[in-house]
Short mmCIF file of C-alpha atoms (C1' of nucleotides) in Angstrom, two decimals:
data_model
loop_
_atom_site.label_atom_id
_atom_site.label_comp_id
_atom_site.label_asym_id
_atom_site.label_seq_id
_atom_site.Cartn_x
_atom_site.Cartn_y
_atom_site.Cartn_z
CA MET A 1 -63.37 100.30 83.92
CA ASN A 2 -61.11 98.43 86.59
CA ARG A 3 -63.32 97.40 89.48
CA PRO A 4 -60.62 96.02 91.97
CA ASP A 5 -61.76 92.33 91.84
CA ASP A 6 -61.00 92.54 87.76
CA VAL A 7 -58.97 89.63 87.06
CA SER A 8 -59.10 89.91 83.31
CA LEU A 9 -54.91 91.33 82.98
CA PHE A 10 -53.95 88.39 85.14
CA THR A 11 -51.45 86.51 83.37
CA GLY A 12 -50.47 83.68 85.83
CA GLY A 13 -52.31 80.88 84.42
CA PRO A 14 -55.83 80.18 83.79
CA LEU A 15 -58.43 82.62 84.44
CA TYR A 16 -60.77 80.38 86.16
CA LYS A 17 -57.70 79.32 88.65
CA GLU A 18 -57.29 82.49 89.79
CA VAL A 19 -60.85 83.26 90.16
CA LYS A 20 -61.15 80.09 92.02
CA ARG A 21 -58.28 81.91 94.48
CA ARG A 22 -60.10 84.69 94.77
CA LEU A 23 -63.59 82.82 95.87
CA THR A 24 -61.23 80.78 98.51
CA ASP A 25 -59.79 83.58 100.19
CA SER A 26 -63.50 84.97 100.71
CA LEU A 27 -63.93 82.12 101.97
CA GLU A 28 -61.62 81.90 104.14
CA ALA A 29 -61.76 85.60 105.12
CA ALA A 30 -65.70 84.67 105.67
CA ARG A 31 -66.89 87.12 103.37
CA TRP A 32 -69.55 84.68 102.77
CA LYS A 33 -70.15 82.62 106.10
CA PRO A 34 -71.05 78.52 106.44
CA GLY A 35 -74.75 77.91 105.14
CA GLU A 36 -75.10 81.50 103.33
CA ALA A 37 -75.27 82.08 100.14
CA ILE A 38 -72.82 83.10 97.58
CA PRO A 39 -73.94 85.94 95.15
CA PRO A 40 -75.46 84.81 92.05
CA GLU A 41 -73.28 83.93 89.14
CA PRO A 42 -73.90 86.80 86.73
CA GLN A 43 -73.09 89.21 89.77
CA LEU A 44 -69.99 87.19 90.65
CA ALA A 45 -69.14 86.88 86.86
CA ALA A 46 -69.27 90.93 86.31
CA ARG A 47 -67.18 91.42 89.62
CA TYR A 48 -64.19 89.66 88.44
CA GLY A 49 -64.76 90.30 84.82
CA VAL A 50 -64.80 87.14 83.29
CA SER A 51 -67.63 85.12 81.20
CA ILE A 52 -70.34 83.04 82.96
CA GLY A 53 -68.96 80.11 81.85
CA THR A 54 -65.21 80.71 83.26
CA LEU A 55 -66.84 81.44 86.96
CA ARG A 56 -68.72 78.05 86.99
CA LYS A 57 -65.66 76.54 85.94
CA ALA A 58 -64.13 78.01 89.17
CA ILE A 59 -67.13 76.86 91.04
CA ASP A 60 -67.10 73.65 89.66
CA GLU A 61 -63.88 72.65 91.41
CA LEU A 62 -65.31 73.97 94.69
CA VAL A 63 -68.55 72.16 94.37
CA ALA A 64 -66.25 69.12 93.64
CA GLU A 65 -64.12 69.58 96.85
CA ASN A 66 -67.59 69.86 99.17
CA VAL A 67 -66.48 73.90 99.54
CA LEU A 68 -69.72 74.95 97.82
CA LEU A 69 -73.15 73.06 97.41
CA ARG A 70 -75.28 74.33 94.44
CA GLN A 71 -79.18 74.28 94.17
CA GLN A 72 -80.66 75.18 90.89
CA GLY A 73 -83.24 77.51 91.37
CA ARG A 74 -82.15 78.67 95.04
CA GLY A 75 -78.56 79.35 94.45
CA THR A 76 -74.99 78.37 95.65
CA PHE A 77 -74.08 77.85 99.49
CA VAL A 78 -71.01 77.81 101.40
CA ALA A 79 -70.64 74.45 103.04
CA SER A 80 -71.81 74.08 106.88
CA HIS A 81 -71.65 71.20 109.52
CA ARG A 82 -75.20 72.54 110.34
CA GLY A 83 -76.75 70.12 107.82
CA GLU A 84 -76.90 67.12 106.76
CA ALA A 85 -74.64 66.83 104.05
CA MET A 86 -71.37 66.62 105.95
CA ARG A 87 -72.84 64.55 108.37
CA PHE A 88 -71.04 61.49 106.88
CA LEU A 89 -68.39 63.00 105.44
CA PHE A 90 -66.03 62.26 108.43
CA PHE A 91 -68.29 59.96 110.49
CA SER A 92 -67.24 56.65 109.16
CA ILE A 93 -68.44 54.05 111.63
CA ILE A 94 -71.14 51.65 110.28
CA GLY A 95 -73.07 48.53 111.28
CA GLN A 96 -72.61 44.99 110.40
CA ASN A 97 -75.37 45.34 108.21
CA GLY A 98 -73.88 48.82 106.35
CA SER A 99 -76.40 50.60 108.13
CA ARG A 100 -74.89 54.39 108.64
CA GLN A 101 -76.00 55.90 112.28
CA TYR A 102 -74.63 58.84 113.68
CA PRO A 103 -73.73 58.14 117.77
CA GLU A 104 -74.71 59.63 120.38
CA VAL A 105 -71.85 61.62 122.09
CA ARG A 106 -70.69 62.08 126.09
CA LEU A 107 -68.52 63.85 127.34
CA GLU A 108 -65.78 62.22 129.40
CA ARG A 109 -63.30 64.42 130.21
CA PHE A 110 -62.54 67.77 129.83
CA GLN A 111 -59.05 69.74 130.65
CA ARG A 112 -56.58 72.28 129.59
CA ALA A 113 -53.07 70.88 128.80
CA ARG A 114 -49.84 71.79 126.95
CA ALA A 115 -49.06 70.17 123.54
CA GLY A 116 -46.43 67.10 123.35
CA ASP A 117 -44.15 67.02 120.44
CA ALA A 118 -46.44 64.95 118.30
CA VAL A 119 -49.31 66.95 118.80
CA ALA A 120 -47.65 70.10 118.07
CA GLN A 121 -46.43 68.75 114.76
CA SER A 122 -49.41 67.71 113.81
CA LEU A 123 -51.20 71.18 114.75
CA SER A 124 -48.49 73.21 113.72
CA VAL A 125 -48.16 74.60 116.80
CA ALA A 126 -44.77 75.56 119.71
CA PRO A 127 -44.03 72.25 121.49
CA ARG A 128 -45.74 73.08 125.04
CA ALA A 129 -48.69 75.65 123.24
CA PRO A 130 -51.58 75.89 125.11
CA VAL A 131 -54.04 73.12 123.98
CA LEU A 132 -57.84 72.04 125.04
CA GLN A 133 -58.09 68.22 125.32
CA PHE A 134 -61.47 66.70 125.79
CA ARG A 135 -62.36 63.02 125.89
CA ASN A 136 -65.99 61.62 124.17
CA SER A 137 -67.88 58.23 124.43
CA LEU A 138 -69.38 57.27 121.35
CA TRP A 139 -72.74 55.10 121.82
CA LEU A 140 -74.49 53.70 119.22
CA GLY A 141 -78.22 51.69 119.71
CA GLY A 142 -77.36 51.73 123.22
CA GLU A 143 -73.74 50.55 123.30
CA SER A 144 -70.19 52.38 123.37
CA VAL A 145 -68.30 51.88 120.24
CA GLY A 146 -65.18 54.33 120.63
CA VAL A 147 -63.18 56.96 122.54
CA ASP A 148 -62.31 60.24 121.03
CA ASP A 149 -59.62 61.98 122.54
CA ILE A 150 -59.74 65.21 120.72
CA THR A 151 -56.91 68.21 120.93
CA VAL A 152 -57.26 71.61 119.65
CA PRO A 153 -55.43 74.61 119.84
CA ALA A 154 -56.21 76.64 122.85
CA ALA A 155 -55.61 79.80 120.99
CA LEU A 156 -58.16 78.70 118.21
CA PHE A 157 -61.20 78.26 120.49
CA PRO A 158 -61.24 81.00 123.29
CA GLY A 159 -64.10 80.00 125.97
CA LEU A 160 -64.40 76.39 124.78
CA SER A 161 -65.24 74.91 127.87
CA LEU A 162 -66.89 71.59 129.21
CA THR A 163 -70.17 73.47 129.49
CA ARG A 164 -69.98 74.56 126.05
CA LEU A 165 -69.31 71.07 124.78
CA ARG A 166 -71.88 69.64 126.77
CA GLU A 167 -74.73 72.11 125.69
CA ARG A 168 -74.22 71.78 121.94
CA ASP A 169 -76.85 70.07 120.16
CA ASN A 170 -75.17 68.97 117.17
CA THR A 171 -71.99 67.90 115.86
CA ILE A 172 -68.45 69.22 117.25
CA TYR A 173 -67.75 70.53 113.83
CA HIS A 174 -70.69 72.20 113.94
CA LEU A 175 -69.82 73.93 117.09
CA TYR A 176 -66.44 74.65 115.82
CA GLU A 177 -68.20 76.14 113.03
CA HIS A 178 -70.39 78.47 114.27
CA GLY A 179 -69.20 78.89 118.04
CA PHE A 180 -65.59 79.88 116.68
CA GLY A 181 -65.41 80.69 113.34
CA ILE A 182 -63.65 77.36 112.14
CA SER A 183 -64.72 75.30 109.23
CA VAL A 184 -63.09 71.66 109.07
CA MET A 185 -63.12 70.83 105.37
CA ARG A 186 -60.82 68.46 105.02
CA ILE A 187 -59.39 65.16 107.46
CA ASP A 188 -56.36 63.10 107.23
CA GLU A 189 -56.62 59.80 108.90
CA THR A 190 -54.29 56.83 109.53
CA LEU A 191 -55.48 53.75 110.88
CA ARG A 192 -53.51 50.61 112.83
CA ALA A 193 -54.68 48.11 115.28
CA VAL A 194 -53.77 48.05 119.00
CA ALA A 195 -54.40 46.22 122.12
CA ALA A 196 -56.46 48.82 124.09
CA PRO A 197 -55.28 50.76 126.93
CA ALA A 198 -56.87 50.25 130.09
CA ASP A 199 -58.65 53.94 130.82
CA VAL A 200 -60.34 52.90 126.99
CA ALA A 201 -60.67 49.49 127.52
CA ALA A 202 -62.72 50.44 130.94
CA LEU A 203 -64.82 52.81 129.14
CA LEU A 204 -65.90 50.69 126.29
CA GLY A 205 -66.67 47.65 128.95
CA LEU A 206 -63.81 44.96 127.30
CA HIS A 207 -60.84 43.47 128.35
CA ALA A 208 -57.99 45.34 128.48
CA ALA A 209 -55.71 44.40 125.58
CA SER A 210 -58.80 43.56 123.53
CA PRO A 211 -57.98 44.44 119.79
CA LEU A 212 -58.82 48.04 119.07
CA LEU A 213 -59.22 50.04 115.72
CA LEU A 214 -56.97 53.08 116.22
CA VAL A 215 -57.73 56.41 114.15
CA ARG A 216 -55.54 58.99 114.17
CA ARG A 217 -57.17 62.22 112.75
CA VAL A 218 -55.50 65.71 111.80
CA ALA A 219 -58.52 68.04 110.52
CA PHE A 220 -58.02 70.94 108.54
CA THR A 221 -59.59 74.56 107.41
CA LEU A 222 -59.77 75.34 103.87
CA ASN A 223 -56.55 76.96 104.15
CA GLU A 224 -54.90 73.80 104.87
CA ARG A 225 -54.61 75.13 108.53
CA PRO A 226 -54.69 71.78 111.26
CA VAL A 227 -57.21 72.74 113.45
CA GLU A 228 -57.94 69.48 115.69
CA PHE A 229 -55.76 66.67 116.64
CA ARG A 230 -57.76 63.52 117.25
CA LEU A 231 -57.13 59.54 118.49
CA SER A 232 -60.12 57.61 118.16
CA TRP A 233 -60.26 53.90 119.62
CA VAL A 234 -63.03 52.36 118.07
CA ASN A 235 -64.39 48.39 118.80
CA THR A 236 -65.10 46.99 116.03
CA ALA A 237 -66.54 43.66 117.22
CA MET A 238 -69.99 45.04 116.15
CA HIS A 239 -69.37 47.56 114.01
CA GLU A 240 -66.37 48.83 111.17
CA TYR A 241 -64.81 51.38 109.19
CA ARG A 242 -66.10 52.04 105.89
CA ARG A 243 -63.92 53.62 102.81
CA GLU A 244 -64.97 53.70 99.11
CA ALA A 245 -61.92 54.25 96.65
CA GLY A 246 -61.77 54.60 92.85
CA SER A 247 -64.62 56.48 91.90
CA MET B 1 -78.94 61.87 58.85
CA ASN B 2 -79.60 59.52 61.39
CA ARG B 3 -76.29 57.84 62.71
CA PRO B 4 -76.49 54.58 64.72
CA ASP B 5 -75.01 56.28 67.48
CA ASP B 6 -77.35 60.06 67.28
CA VAL B 7 -77.80 60.85 70.71
CA SER B 8 -80.25 64.27 69.71
CA LEU B 9 -83.55 62.83 69.61
CA PHE B 10 -83.00 61.45 73.12
CA THR B 11 -85.40 62.94 75.74
CA GLY B 12 -84.74 60.91 79.01
CA GLY B 13 -82.85 63.61 80.84
CA PRO B 14 -79.64 65.36 80.32
CA LEU B 15 -77.72 64.52 76.63
CA TYR B 16 -74.85 64.62 78.54
CA LYS B 17 -75.40 61.99 80.48
CA GLU B 18 -76.56 59.89 77.72
CA VAL B 19 -73.83 60.41 76.08
CA LYS B 20 -72.19 59.18 79.46
CA ARG B 21 -73.68 55.81 79.53
CA ARG B 22 -72.68 55.23 75.77
CA LEU B 23 -69.09 56.17 76.43
CA THR B 24 -69.46 53.65 79.45
CA ASP B 25 -71.07 50.77 77.59
CA SER B 26 -68.53 51.19 74.61
CA LEU B 27 -65.81 50.48 77.30
CA GLU B 28 -67.51 47.95 79.27
CA ALA B 29 -67.81 46.27 75.80
CA ALA B 30 -64.44 46.67 75.36
CA ARG B 31 -64.19 48.73 72.05
CA TRP B 32 -61.55 50.69 73.55
CA LYS B 33 -59.49 48.84 75.50
CA PRO B 34 -56.98 49.83 78.68
CA GLY B 35 -54.54 52.06 77.93
CA GLU B 36 -55.39 52.89 74.50
CA ALA B 37 -57.01 56.32 73.06
CA ILE B 38 -60.82 57.26 72.75
CA PRO B 39 -61.16 58.41 69.32
CA PRO B 40 -60.56 62.82 69.37
CA GLU B 41 -63.52 64.95 70.63
CA PRO B 42 -64.62 66.33 67.62
CA GLN B 43 -64.92 62.71 66.30
CA LEU B 44 -67.08 61.69 69.41
CA ALA B 45 -69.05 64.60 69.03
CA ALA B 46 -69.57 64.19 65.49
CA ARG B 47 -70.87 60.55 65.91
CA TYR B 48 -73.20 61.32 68.87
CA GLY B 49 -74.87 64.21 67.54
CA VAL B 50 -73.79 66.55 70.27
CA SER B 51 -71.85 69.76 70.42
CA ILE B 52 -67.68 69.52 71.82
CA GLY B 53 -69.22 71.38 74.77
CA THR B 54 -71.69 68.65 75.69
CA LEU B 55 -69.20 65.64 75.26
CA ARG B 56 -66.76 67.49 77.18
CA LYS B 57 -68.91 67.55 79.90
CA ALA B 58 -69.69 63.85 79.86
CA ILE B 59 -66.24 62.90 79.49
CA ASP B 60 -65.28 65.32 82.58
CA GLU B 61 -67.04 63.09 84.97
CA LEU B 62 -65.73 60.02 83.48
CA VAL B 63 -62.33 61.19 84.09
CA ALA B 64 -63.20 62.69 87.98
CA GLU B 65 -64.13 58.92 88.39
CA ASN B 66 -60.94 57.70 87.43
CA VAL B 67 -62.33 55.66 84.17
CA LEU B 68 -60.70 58.08 81.75
CA LEU B 69 -57.54 60.38 81.61
CA ARG B 70 -56.70 63.02 79.91
CA GLN B 71 -53.26 64.07 78.31
CA GLN B 72 -53.30 67.68 76.06
CA GLY B 73 -51.86 67.17 73.05
CA ARG B 74 -52.04 63.15 73.06
CA GLY B 75 -55.24 62.07 74.12
CA THR B 76 -58.03 60.56 76.55
CA PHE B 77 -56.94 57.03 77.91
CA VAL B 78 -58.72 54.32 78.99
CA ALA B 79 -57.52 53.98 82.57
CA SER B 80 -55.33 50.87 83.14
CA HIS B 81 -53.74 48.76 85.89
CA ARG B 82 -50.24 48.95 84.14
CA GLY B 83 -48.72 52.38 84.74
CA GLU B 84 -48.37 54.35 87.89
CA ALA B 85 -51.43 55.99 87.99
CA MET B 86 -53.89 53.41 89.73
CA ARG B 87 -51.01 52.14 91.60
CA PHE B 88 -51.82 53.81 95.20
CA LEU B 89 -55.39 54.03 94.33
CA PHE B 90 -56.04 50.92 95.54
CA PHE B 91 -53.12 50.58 98.02
CA SER B 92 -53.42 52.38 101.18
CA ILE B 93 -50.39 51.32 103.44
CA ILE B 94 -48.01 53.94 104.22
CA GLY B 95 -44.87 53.59 106.42
CA GLN B 96 -44.50 55.55 109.44
CA ASN B 97 -43.24 58.39 108.11
CA GLY B 98 -46.05 58.59 105.45
CA SER B 99 -43.73 57.20 102.77
CA ARG B 100 -45.98 55.39 99.85
CA GLN B 101 -44.18 52.43 98.38
CA TYR B 102 -45.60 49.47 96.72
CA PRO B 103 -45.02 46.27 98.49
CA GLU B 104 -43.19 42.54 97.21
CA VAL B 105 -45.69 39.84 96.96
CA ARG B 106 -45.09 36.50 97.31
CA LEU B 107 -47.78 33.43 96.16
CA GLU B 108 -47.90 31.64 99.36
CA ARG B 109 -50.71 29.30 98.15
CA PHE B 110 -53.28 28.65 95.40
CA GLN B 111 -56.49 26.12 95.39
CA ARG B 112 -59.64 25.92 94.00
CA ALA B 113 -62.67 25.94 96.38
CA ARG B 114 -66.32 26.80 96.35
CA ALA B 115 -67.50 29.95 97.43
CA GLY B 116 -68.99 29.95 101.09
CA ASP B 117 -72.67 32.18 101.77
CA ALA B 118 -70.57 35.35 103.02
CA VAL B 119 -68.25 35.02 99.93
CA ALA B 120 -70.44 34.05 97.05
CA GLN B 121 -72.69 37.10 98.44
CA SER B 122 -70.25 39.47 98.07
CA LEU B 123 -69.38 38.24 94.61
CA SER B 124 -72.79 37.95 93.69
CA VAL B 125 -72.18 34.03 92.97
CA ALA B 126 -74.05 31.12 93.78
CA PRO B 127 -73.33 29.32 96.77
CA ARG B 128 -70.59 26.84 96.54
CA ALA B 129 -70.06 28.19 93.04
CA PRO B 130 -66.61 27.25 91.54
CA VAL B 131 -63.93 29.83 92.74
CA LEU B 132 -60.39 30.74 93.16
CA GLN B 133 -58.15 31.00 96.17
CA PHE B 134 -54.73 32.62 96.90
CA ARG B 135 -52.73 33.92 99.51
CA ASN B 136 -49.96 36.68 99.21
CA SER B 137 -47.89 37.70 101.81
CA LEU B 138 -46.93 41.35 101.33
CA TRP B 139 -42.98 42.58 102.18
CA LEU B 140 -42.16 46.46 102.92
CA GLY B 141 -38.37 46.79 102.84
CA GLY B 142 -37.74 43.57 103.72
CA GLU B 143 -40.58 43.15 106.50
CA SER B 144 -43.76 41.14 106.12
CA VAL B 145 -46.48 43.21 106.46
CA GLY B 146 -49.85 41.66 105.76
CA VAL B 147 -51.34 38.24 104.52
CA ASP B 148 -54.20 38.76 101.50
CA ASP B 149 -56.61 36.20 101.19
CA ILE B 150 -58.25 36.66 97.71
CA THR B 151 -60.96 34.52 96.24
CA VAL B 152 -61.95 35.45 92.69
CA PRO B 153 -65.14 33.75 90.82
CA ALA B 154 -63.29 30.47 88.41
CA ALA B 155 -65.68 31.49 85.68
CA LEU B 156 -64.37 34.92 85.20
CA PHE B 157 -60.61 33.96 85.39
CA PRO B 158 -60.34 30.79 83.04
CA GLY B 159 -56.54 29.67 83.09
CA LEU B 160 -55.65 31.38 86.35
CA SER B 161 -53.16 29.43 87.80
CA LEU B 162 -50.40 29.55 90.79
CA THR B 163 -47.80 30.21 87.67
CA ARG B 164 -49.75 32.76 86.21
CA LEU B 165 -49.93 34.19 89.53
CA ARG B 166 -46.20 33.56 89.90
CA GLU B 167 -45.04 34.91 86.79
CA ARG B 168 -46.65 38.32 86.91
CA ASP B 169 -44.62 41.31 86.30
CA ASN B 170 -46.77 43.73 87.40
CA THR B 171 -49.78 44.16 90.06
CA ILE B 172 -52.80 41.33 90.59
CA TYR B 173 -54.95 44.13 88.83
CA HIS B 174 -52.71 44.21 85.72
CA LEU B 175 -53.11 40.30 85.40
CA TYR B 176 -56.59 40.38 86.21
CA GLU B 177 -56.91 43.57 82.86
CA HIS B 178 -54.22 41.91 80.73
CA GLY B 179 -54.70 38.35 80.96
CA PHE B 180 -59.14 38.23 81.68
CA GLY B 181 -60.12 41.50 80.26
CA ILE B 182 -61.41 42.29 83.72
CA SER B 183 -60.62 45.78 85.25
CA VAL B 184 -61.17 46.90 88.72
CA MET B 185 -62.17 50.24 89.17
CA ARG B 186 -63.60 50.40 92.49
CA ILE B 187 -63.25 49.16 95.83
CA ASP B 188 -65.29 48.94 98.91
CA GLU B 189 -63.04 48.21 102.00
CA THR B 190 -64.60 47.80 105.41
CA LEU B 191 -61.66 48.10 108.46
CA ARG B 192 -61.34 46.11 111.84
CA ALA B 193 -59.07 45.37 113.83
CA VAL B 194 -58.84 41.79 115.04
CA ALA B 195 -56.74 39.04 117.10
CA ALA B 196 -54.37 37.54 114.69
CA PRO B 197 -55.23 33.59 113.48
CA ALA B 198 -52.31 31.21 114.12
CA ASP B 199 -51.41 30.92 110.63
CA VAL B 200 -51.42 34.10 109.52
CA ALA B 201 -49.34 35.13 112.73
CA ALA B 202 -46.65 32.41 111.55
CA LEU B 203 -46.46 34.18 108.42
CA LEU B 204 -46.01 37.38 110.03
CA GLY B 205 -43.78 36.32 112.27
CA LEU B 206 -45.97 37.42 115.15
CA HIS B 207 -47.76 35.85 118.61
CA ALA B 208 -50.79 34.79 117.93
CA ALA B 209 -53.59 37.01 118.89
CA SER B 210 -51.54 39.81 118.15
CA PRO B 211 -53.50 42.97 117.03
CA LEU B 212 -54.13 42.93 113.32
CA LEU B 213 -55.80 45.50 110.98
CA LEU B 214 -58.33 43.40 108.68
CA VAL B 215 -59.48 44.72 106.07
CA ARG B 216 -61.99 43.16 103.83
CA ARG B 217 -62.32 44.22 100.28
CA VAL B 218 -64.87 44.04 97.07
CA ALA B 219 -63.61 44.98 94.09
CA PHE B 220 -65.98 46.01 91.21
CA THR B 221 -65.53 46.56 87.59
CA LEU B 222 -66.86 49.69 85.69
CA ASN B 223 -70.63 48.31 85.41
CA GLU B 224 -70.61 47.44 89.15
CA ARG B 225 -69.90 44.13 89.03
CA PRO B 226 -67.93 42.36 92.10
CA VAL B 227 -65.11 40.57 90.43
CA GLU B 228 -63.02 40.38 94.10
CA PHE B 229 -63.16 39.17 97.44
CA ARG B 230 -60.14 40.21 99.50
CA LEU B 231 -59.15 39.84 103.68
CA SER B 232 -56.26 41.24 104.07
CA TRP B 233 -54.35 41.20 107.81
CA VAL B 234 -51.89 44.15 108.14
CA ASN B 235 -49.42 44.32 110.79
CA THR B 236 -49.88 48.17 111.95
CA ALA B 237 -46.86 47.79 113.82
CA MET B 238 -44.61 49.50 111.77
CA HIS B 239 -46.85 50.66 108.80
CA GLU B 240 -50.13 52.28 108.67
CA TYR B 241 -53.58 51.98 106.30
CA ARG B 242 -54.40 55.77 105.63
CA ARG B 243 -57.08 57.53 103.99
CA GLU B 244 -58.51 61.15 103.50
CA ALA B 245 -61.74 62.64 103.02
CA GLY B 246 -63.51 66.05 101.84
CA SER B 247 -61.75 67.06 99.33
"C1'" DT C 1 -103.20 78.45 92.37
"C1'" DT C 2 -101.03 80.85 89.01
"C1'" DC C 3 -97.67 83.74 87.61
"C1'" DG C 4 -93.51 85.90 87.49
"C1'" DA C 5 -88.83 86.94 89.07
"C1'" DT C 6 -84.66 85.02 90.32
"C1'" DT C 7 -81.04 80.98 89.93
"C1'" DT C 8 -78.61 77.66 88.74
"C1'" DG C 9 -78.65 73.42 84.56
"C1'" DT C 10 -77.87 72.26 79.96
"C1'" DT C 11 -76.18 72.64 75.32
"C1'" DC C 12 -74.83 75.39 71.57
"C1'" DG C 13 -70.77 77.33 68.77
"C1'" DT C 14 -67.02 79.63 67.91
"C1'" DA C 15 -61.97 81.19 68.72
"C1'" DT C 16 -57.82 81.04 70.62
"C1'" DG C 17 -53.88 78.95 73.39
"C1'" DT C 18 -50.99 74.96 74.78
"C1'" DA C 19 -48.80 70.47 74.38
"C1'" DT C 20 -47.21 66.60 71.79
"C1'" DT C 21 -45.77 64.03 67.26
"C1'" DT D 1 -42.37 73.44 61.38
"C1'" DA D 2 -47.25 71.54 60.46
"C1'" DA D 3 -50.89 68.80 62.16
"C1'" DT D 4 -53.50 66.84 66.06
"C1'" DA D 5 -55.62 66.87 70.38
"C1'" DC D 6 -57.10 68.71 74.67
"C1'" DA D 7 -57.67 73.16 77.36
"C1'" DT D 8 -59.14 77.68 78.51
"C1'" DA D 9 -62.71 81.16 77.25
"C1'" DC D 10 -66.42 83.86 75.49
"C1'" DG D 11 -71.44 84.68 74.68
"C1'" DA D 12 -76.20 83.42 73.87
"C1'" DA D 13 -80.16 81.05 74.44
"C1'" DC D 14 -83.64 78.23 76.57
"C1'" DA D 15 -84.96 74.64 80.17
"C1'" DA D 16 -86.10 73.50 85.30
"C1'" DA D 17 -86.35 74.35 90.09
"C1'" DT D 18 -87.56 78.12 93.61
"C1'" DC D 19 -89.86 81.09 95.98
"C1'" DG D 20 -92.93 85.25 96.79
"C1'" DA D 21 -97.06 87.93 94.98
#
DNA sequence: TTCGATTTGTTCGTATGTATT
DNA sequence: TAATACATACGAACAAATCGA
């Protein structure tokens, strides 16, 4: 017996880490798509030639990383931006009473452009590489709370258009996933306080130079490829940015 | 055999969850102190009357929550603010190049006071309960980057004084832990952009009304008891607040 | 509604590997 | 080197949730 996926002769470290790598590779290759179930544990264990306990340890780590989702009696599913699960994983604005609510998003602008040096470096593309840029305004309870300036590499999003962005009926990351096979799995954010630029202030109905929270985000796929650069200006007069740490 | 800690007849859910509760209770009761090793796995498994696998599953979760720390060949240790491990778990300011460095802290003020309504609610103490308040300025590379206004319930920190704060040779949370048996294990932060108050601006060498990042922090112990309320004003001209999400 | 098949969750026990002292 | 302690891996049995016949 020597099935192609068999891992039992692997010698470069713990077996379960190798199994995890194989699973990750299959996920990156979209062998199983977001929202779909991966094969049952006994079947995967047999395929890789490991015990079910070893397989489960590999899956455990992917579940902890929000890459897979287990449901007893149903199966193990590839994380997707379709449902509610990832809805607030990447949206951190809350009301002053602590209420979490997803914003209404309005597309304000869409254009083709070329990457500046900073954006090119963040997105790991060549300077002046073609990119798509669009601006959204975010609304919570009828109030304008922020502006997102989003830049993505044009090569990764062929056919992304103003219409496509307008017609989506879900989050932007769901559109990336469903429309372009790009799954945002991790974000890296740095925050600072700045004076509002004139155009942003106008969109938010504020005086220019009002203090705004500026969030610089880079979004990554499972294989750590950066796929989106985003600057968000947030009016924190009536809302806040929340983060928990330690457990 | 019916040892007092035996858990084998427990019926209210998974055994390992009950074992985890017992471990947590022992940690709260300071049966094992920060920095110390808990008993070896076989010994704990015998004490609770469970298999070693079940015990390990309980410990796994506490390790994932940064409550315990495992070291192969040495033992399993209670998390402590003494070492480097928790150093950057609760300090999120980085340089513009992404460098993480721990700030120099200067005590600017220390006073006894009474809790206002907002602080009292955050700290779960009665309104006008006695509290201790102190202000620190934070310095990175010779530059003043922020001001912390810290409020703690006086009842939890008997004997905390200006001298005590000045003479510490480690982080404030290490002082809480070592001097008062209070271990901060989790923080909850909300962030907003504000115009600098005059006194803070002066300390930071900025014009009044410069935009500052205001971080409102509540710190909790293992049993979710709030033990510190903190407002931090951060000058994000040369530094940033960093957070990662998703994995 | 009931029942059986499927799938993950929990628990047990054992053996062996690896790091530390 | 020997003893100790956690890490990895195996396998088995039963429990609990889900789903369709």
